[in-house]
PDB file of C-alpha atoms in Angstrom:
ATOM      1  CA  ARG A   1       2.460 -17.432  22.920  1.00 35.00           C
ATOM      2  CA  SER A   2       2.291 -20.502  24.981  1.00 38.00           C
ATOM      3  CA  SER A   3      -0.655 -22.799  24.433  1.00 39.00           C
ATOM      4  CA  ASP A   4       0.270 -24.428  27.775  1.00 39.00           C
ATOM      5  CA  LEU A   5      -0.986 -21.300  29.523  1.00 39.00           C
ATOM      6  CA  GLY A   6      -4.378 -21.183  27.809  1.00 41.00           C
ATOM      7  CA  GLY A   7      -3.561 -18.389  25.389  1.00 42.00           C
ATOM      8  CA  VAL A   8      -1.621 -16.369  27.941  1.00 38.00           C
ATOM      9  CA  ALA A   9       2.085 -15.720  27.524  1.00 38.00           C
ATOM     10  CA  VAL A  10       4.215 -14.513  30.380  1.00 36.00           C
ATOM     11  CA  ASN A  11       7.377 -12.767  29.245  1.00 38.00           C
ATOM     12  CA  GLY A  12      10.640 -12.533  31.088  1.00 38.00           C
ATOM     13  CA  PRO A  13      13.361 -14.852  32.375  1.00 41.00           C
ATOM     14  CA  ASN A  14      12.059 -18.352  32.991  1.00 41.00           C
ATOM     15  CA  GLY A  15       8.567 -17.290  31.988  1.00 41.00           C
ATOM     16  CA  GLY A  16       8.327 -14.722  34.779  1.00 41.00           C
ATOM     17  CA  GLY A  17       8.592 -10.971  34.661  1.00 42.00           C
ATOM     18  CA  GLY A  18       5.052  -9.893  35.196  1.00 41.00           C
ATOM     19  CA  GLU A  19       4.176  -8.844  31.620  1.00 45.00           C
ATOM     20  CA  VAL A  20       1.092 -10.759  30.605  1.00 47.00           C
ATOM     21  CA  VAL A  21      -0.253 -10.694  27.070  1.00 53.00           C
ATOM     22  CA  ASP A  22      -3.501 -12.536  26.406  1.00 66.00           C
ATOM     23  CA  ASP A  23      -5.927 -13.101  23.572  1.00 78.00           C
ATOM     24  CA  ASP A  24      -8.359 -10.495  24.953  1.00 81.00           C
ATOM     25  CA  LEU A  25      -5.676  -7.823  24.766  1.00 80.00           C
ATOM     26  CA  ASP A  26      -4.802  -8.872  21.210  1.00 89.00           C
ATOM     27  CA  ALA A  27      -8.470  -8.646  20.227  1.00 90.00           C
ATOM     28  CA  GLU A  28      -8.721  -5.219  21.858  1.00 92.00           C
ATOM     29  CA  ILE A  29      -5.660  -3.984  19.947  1.00 93.00           C
ATOM     30  CA  ARG A  30      -7.019  -5.390  16.679  1.00 94.00           C
ATOM     31  CA  GLU A  31     -10.389  -3.732  17.288  1.00 95.00           C
ATOM     32  CA  ARG A  32      -8.794  -0.381  18.144  1.00 96.00           C
ATOM     33  CA  ALA A  33      -6.551  -0.494  15.068  1.00 96.00           C
ATOM     34  CA  GLU A  34      -9.520  -1.386  12.860  1.00 96.00           C
ATOM     35  CA  THR A  35     -11.569   1.498  14.281  1.00 97.00           C
ATOM     36  CA  ILE A  36      -8.715   3.905  13.582  1.00 98.00           C
ATOM     37  CA  LYS A  37      -8.322   2.506  10.053  1.00 98.00           C
ATOM     38  CA  ASN A  38     -12.037   3.004   9.425  1.00 98.00           C
ATOM     39  CA  ALA A  39     -11.689   6.632  10.527  1.00 98.00           C
ATOM     40  CA  GLY A  40      -8.821   6.941   8.025  1.00 98.00           C
ATOM     41  CA  ASN A  41     -11.029   5.461   5.306  1.00 98.00           C
ATOM     42  CA  ALA A  42     -13.737   8.034   6.039  1.00 98.00           C
ATOM     43  CA  LEU A  43     -11.197  10.868   5.877  1.00 98.00           C
ATOM     44  CA  LEU A  44      -9.850   9.498   2.586  1.00 97.00           C
ATOM     45  CA  GLU A  45     -13.355   9.448   1.109  1.00 97.00           C
ATOM     46  CA  GLN A  46     -13.805  13.076   2.214  1.00 97.00           C
ATOM     47  CA  GLY A  47     -10.591  14.084   0.432  1.00 97.00           C
ATOM     48  CA  LYS A  48      -8.795  14.803   3.715  1.00 98.00           C
ATOM     49  CA  TYR A  49      -5.674  12.968   2.658  1.00 98.00           C
ATOM     50  CA  LEU A  50      -3.199  14.320   5.229  1.00 98.00           C
ATOM     51  CA  GLU A  51      -5.580  13.503   8.055  1.00 98.00           C
ATOM     52  CA  ALA A  52      -6.076  10.032   6.565  1.00 98.00           C
ATOM     53  CA  VAL A  53      -2.296   9.522   6.496  1.00 98.00           C
ATOM     54  CA  ASP A  54      -2.197  10.354  10.211  1.00 98.00           C
ATOM     55  CA  LYS A  55      -5.033   7.946  11.052  1.00 98.00           C
ATOM     56  CA  TYR A  56      -3.463   5.117   9.093  1.00 98.00           C
ATOM     57  CA  GLY A  57      -0.202   5.866  10.895  1.00 98.00           C
ATOM     58  CA  GLU A  58      -2.001   5.489  14.231  1.00 97.00           C
ATOM     59  CA  ALA A  59      -3.461   2.170  13.110  1.00 97.00           C
ATOM     60  CA  ILE A  60      -0.007   1.000  12.010  1.00 97.00           C
ATOM     61  CA  LEU A  61       1.411   1.909  15.424  1.00 96.00           C
ATOM     62  CA  CYS A  62      -1.286  -0.203  17.082  1.00 94.00           C
ATOM     63  CA  ARG A  63      -0.888  -3.137  14.742  1.00 94.00           C
ATOM     64  CA  PRO A  64       1.099  -2.996  11.501  1.00 95.00           C
ATOM     65  CA  THR A  65      -0.683  -4.809   8.677  1.00 96.00           C
ATOM     66  CA  ALA A  66      -0.386  -4.889   4.902  1.00 97.00           C
ATOM     67  CA  VAL A  67      -3.871  -3.372   4.622  1.00 97.00           C
ATOM     68  CA  TYR A  68      -3.053  -0.351   6.788  1.00 97.00           C
ATOM     69  CA  HIS A  69       0.191   0.299   4.883  1.00 98.00           C
ATOM     70  CA  ALA A  70      -1.556  -0.057   1.514  1.00 98.00           C
ATOM     71  CA  ASN A  71      -4.299   2.315   2.628  1.00 98.00           C
ATOM     72  CA  ARG A  72      -1.744   4.896   3.716  1.00 98.00           C
ATOM     73  CA  ALA A  73       0.046   4.390   0.395  1.00 98.00           C
ATOM     74  CA  LEU A  74      -3.211   5.318  -1.354  1.00 98.00           C
ATOM     75  CA  ALA A  75      -3.486   8.504   0.709  1.00 98.00           C
ATOM     76  CA  TYR A  76       0.113   9.363  -0.203  1.00 98.00           C
ATOM     77  CA  LEU A  77      -0.708   8.734  -3.869  1.00 98.00           C
ATOM     78  CA  LYS A  78      -3.580  11.192  -3.631  1.00 98.00           C
ATOM     79  CA  LEU A  79      -1.130  13.716  -2.159  1.00 98.00           C
ATOM     80  CA  GLU A  80       1.318  12.965  -5.000  1.00 97.00           C
ATOM     81  CA  MET A  81       3.906  11.915  -2.412  1.00 98.00           C
ATOM     82  CA  TYR A  82       5.123   9.017  -4.501  1.00 98.00           C
ATOM     83  CA  ALA A  83       8.247   8.092  -2.527  1.00 98.00           C
ATOM     84  CA  MET A  84       6.175   7.766   0.638  1.00 98.00           C
ATOM     85  CA  ALA A  85       3.562   5.711  -1.240  1.00 98.00           C
ATOM     86  CA  ILE A  86       6.302   3.401  -2.513  1.00 98.00           C
ATOM     87  CA  ALA A  87       7.743   3.011   0.991  1.00 98.00           C
ATOM     88  CA  ASP A  88       4.351   2.071   2.430  1.00 98.00           C
ATOM     89  CA  ALA A  89       3.640  -0.301  -0.446  1.00 98.00           C
ATOM     90  CA  ASP A  90       7.045  -1.904   0.197  1.00 98.00           C
ATOM     91  CA  ASP A  91       6.024  -2.403   3.834  1.00 97.00           C
ATOM     92  CA  ALA A  92       2.668  -3.867   2.786  1.00 97.00           C
ATOM     93  CA  ILE A  93       4.417  -6.342   0.486  1.00 97.00           C
ATOM     94  CA  ASP A  94       6.967  -7.222   3.183  1.00 97.00           C
ATOM     95  CA  LEU A  95       4.158  -7.916   5.656  1.00 96.00           C
ATOM     96  CA  ASN A  96       2.097  -9.931   3.160  1.00 97.00           C
ATOM     97  CA  PRO A  97       3.668 -10.831  -0.200  1.00 96.00           C
ATOM     98  CA  THR A  98       0.295 -12.145  -1.434  1.00 96.00           C
ATOM     99  CA  TYR A  99      -1.574  -8.873  -0.798  1.00 96.00           C
ATOM    100  CA  VAL A 100      -2.228  -7.711  -4.368  1.00 96.00           C
ATOM    101  CA  LYS A 101      -3.017  -4.117  -3.404  1.00 97.00           C
ATOM    102  CA  GLY A 102       0.560  -3.679  -2.197  1.00 97.00           C
ATOM    103  CA  TYR A 103       1.849  -4.363  -5.705  1.00 98.00           C
ATOM    104  CA  TYR A 104      -0.909  -2.309  -7.300  1.00 97.00           C
ATOM    105  CA  ARG A 105      -0.200   0.724  -5.067  1.00 98.00           C
ATOM    106  CA  ARG A 106       3.548   0.526  -5.656  1.00 98.00           C
ATOM    107  CA  GLY A 107       3.065   0.079  -9.387  1.00 98.00           C
ATOM    108  CA  THR A 108       0.774   3.104  -9.453  1.00 98.00           C
ATOM    109  CA  ALA A 109       3.335   5.198  -7.562  1.00 98.00           C
ATOM    110  CA  TYR A 110       6.118   4.090  -9.903  1.00 98.00           C
ATOM    111  CA  LEU A 111       3.999   4.913 -12.949  1.00 97.00           C
ATOM    112  CA  ALA A 112       2.974   8.306 -11.569  1.00 96.00           C
ATOM    113  CA  SER A 113       6.598   9.164 -10.819  1.00 96.00           C
ATOM    114  CA  GLY A 114       7.723   8.306 -14.331  1.00 95.00           C
ATOM    115  CA  ARG A 115       9.228   4.879 -13.620  1.00 96.00           C
ATOM    116  CA  ALA A 116       7.138   2.725 -15.915  1.00 96.00           C
ATOM    117  CA  ALA A 117       9.687  -0.107 -16.126  1.00 96.00           C
ATOM    118  CA  LEU A 118       9.466  -0.641 -12.354  1.00 97.00           C
ATOM    119  CA  ALA A 119       5.686  -0.333 -12.513  1.00 97.00           C
ATOM    120  CA  VAL A 120       5.549  -3.141 -15.104  1.00 98.00           C
ATOM    121  CA  LYS A 121       7.045  -5.576 -12.580  1.00 97.00           C
ATOM    122  CA  ASP A 122       4.472  -4.732  -9.927  1.00 98.00           C
ATOM    123  CA  PHE A 123       1.479  -4.834 -12.256  1.00 97.00           C
ATOM    124  CA  LYS A 124       2.722  -8.169 -13.655  1.00 97.00           C
ATOM    125  CA  GLU A 125       2.856  -9.555 -10.127  1.00 97.00           C
ATOM    126  CA  ALA A 126      -0.610  -8.196  -9.335  1.00 97.00           C
ATOM    127  CA  VAL A 127      -2.006  -9.825 -12.488  1.00 97.00           C
ATOM    128  CA  ARG A 128      -0.131 -13.075 -11.779  1.00 97.00           C
ATOM    129  CA  GLN A 129      -1.691 -13.263  -8.323  1.00 96.00           C
ATOM    130  CA  CYS A 130      -5.128 -12.051  -9.408  1.00 96.00           C
ATOM    131  CA  PRO A 131      -5.654 -12.636 -13.160  1.00 96.00           C
ATOM    132  CA  GLU A 132      -9.220 -11.281 -13.053  1.00 96.00           C
ATOM    133  CA  ASN A 133      -8.015  -7.849 -11.811  1.00 95.00           C
ATOM    134  CA  LYS A 134      -8.977  -5.682 -14.790  1.00 96.00           C
ATOM    135  CA  GLN A 135      -7.441  -2.505 -13.356  1.00 96.00           C
ATOM    136  CA  ALA A 136      -4.039  -4.140 -12.877  1.00 96.00           C
ATOM    137  CA  SER A 137      -4.232  -5.639 -16.388  1.00 97.00           C
ATOM    138  CA  ALA A 138      -5.070  -2.238 -17.882  1.00 97.00           C
ATOM    139  CA  GLN A 139      -2.258  -0.505 -15.979  1.00 97.00           C
ATOM    140  CA  LEU A 140       0.155  -3.243 -17.048  1.00 97.00           C
ATOM    141  CA  ARG A 141      -0.705  -2.594 -20.708  1.00 97.00           C
ATOM    142  CA  VAL A 142      -0.246   1.169 -20.230  1.00 96.00           C
ATOM    143  CA  CYS A 143       3.150   0.662 -18.609  1.00 96.00           C
ATOM    144  CA  GLN A 144       4.287  -1.821 -21.249  1.00 96.00           C
ATOM    145  CA  GLU A 145       3.357   0.655 -23.991  1.00 96.00           C
ATOM    146  CA  ILE A 146       5.265   3.449 -22.248  1.00 95.00           C
ATOM    147  CA  VAL A 147       8.334   1.232 -21.841  1.00 95.00           C
ATOM    148  CA  LYS A 148       8.095   0.182 -25.499  1.00 95.00           C
ATOM    149  CA  ARG A 149       7.920   3.833 -26.607  1.00 92.00           C
ATOM    150  CA  GLN A 150      10.795   4.790 -24.336  1.00 90.00           C
ATOM    151  CA  SER A 151      12.936   2.013 -25.772  1.00 89.00           C
ATOM    152  CA  ARG A 152      12.221   3.390 -29.264  1.00 87.00           C
ATOM    153  CA  GLY A 153      12.996   6.911 -28.079  1.00 83.00           C
ATOM    154  CA  GLU A 154       9.420   8.140 -28.448  1.00 69.00           C
ATOM    155  CA  ALA A 155       7.696  10.366 -25.946  1.00 57.00           C
ATOM    156  CA  ALA A 156       5.016   8.684 -23.853  1.00 49.00           C
ATOM    157  CA  ASN A 157       1.460   9.856 -24.336  1.00 51.00           C
ATOM    158  CA  ASN A 158       0.971  11.711 -21.052  1.00 48.00           C
ATOM    159  CA  ASP A 159      -2.617  12.579 -21.993  1.00 41.00           C
ATOM    160  CA  SER A 160      -3.788   8.979 -21.666  1.00 44.00           C
ATOM    161  CA  PRO A 161      -6.845   8.866 -19.408  1.00 37.00           C
ATOM    162  CA  LYS A 162      -5.553   5.698 -17.763  1.00 42.00           C
ATOM    163  CA  GLN A 163      -2.301   7.399 -16.884  1.00 45.00           C
ATOM    164  CA  GLY A 164      -3.876  10.685 -15.842  1.00 45.00           C
ATOM    165  CA  MET A 165      -4.768   9.499 -12.333  1.00 50.00           C
ATOM    166  CA  PHE A 166      -1.785  11.319 -10.883  1.00 48.00           C
ATOM    167  CA  LYS A 167       0.420  14.113 -12.145  1.00 44.00           C
ATOM    168  CA  LYS A 168       3.897  13.075 -13.132  1.00 44.00           C
ATOM    169  CA  GLY A 169       6.807  14.535 -11.269  1.00 46.00           C
ATOM    170  CA  PRO A 170      10.382  13.742 -10.469  1.00 46.00           C
ATOM    171  CA  PRO A 171      10.884  10.864  -8.053  1.00 47.00           C
ATOM    172  CA  SER A 172      11.335  11.897  -4.446  1.00 46.00           C
ATOM    173  CA  PRO A 173      14.075  10.396  -2.292  1.00 46.00           C
ATOM    174  CA  ARG A 174      12.949   7.511  -0.117  1.00 46.00           C
ATOM    175  CA  PRO A 175      12.760   8.486   3.567  1.00 48.00           C
TER     176      PRO A 175
END
């Protein structure tokens, strides 16, 4: 962007090339992406998780944000597609390292896929960034207990209501 051109940037050699991007276009793209994300949220609330994944994907294509990736990660969690949830949470964290939901979603996917030690790191970071987050604190304690039991060779209590949000399964390869 060039502030010399009043919010208009002209791309190409020596500032020419005919492609003009302005603040109105950016606002239009943001608005379109937000509308698509809201449609994804409605689908998620209706339990239409695959359709929600598609909507969030459309929003990401318009304008990739940590929020859109974290929302799609939640839809993948609901579908028990943990590797995809982890990948989207990774993208959310890459786009905004201070977005707590990125860490929470990835921690949840790690926990659900039987990787409590990795989940501990994410829940610790979520709690560090947002100490009043009771859900992250509770999940951190669950993960720490699982890791402690694993280190002693005990089986984890898979019937814990806090852990029962998602069925456990083997980790899927990252796409």
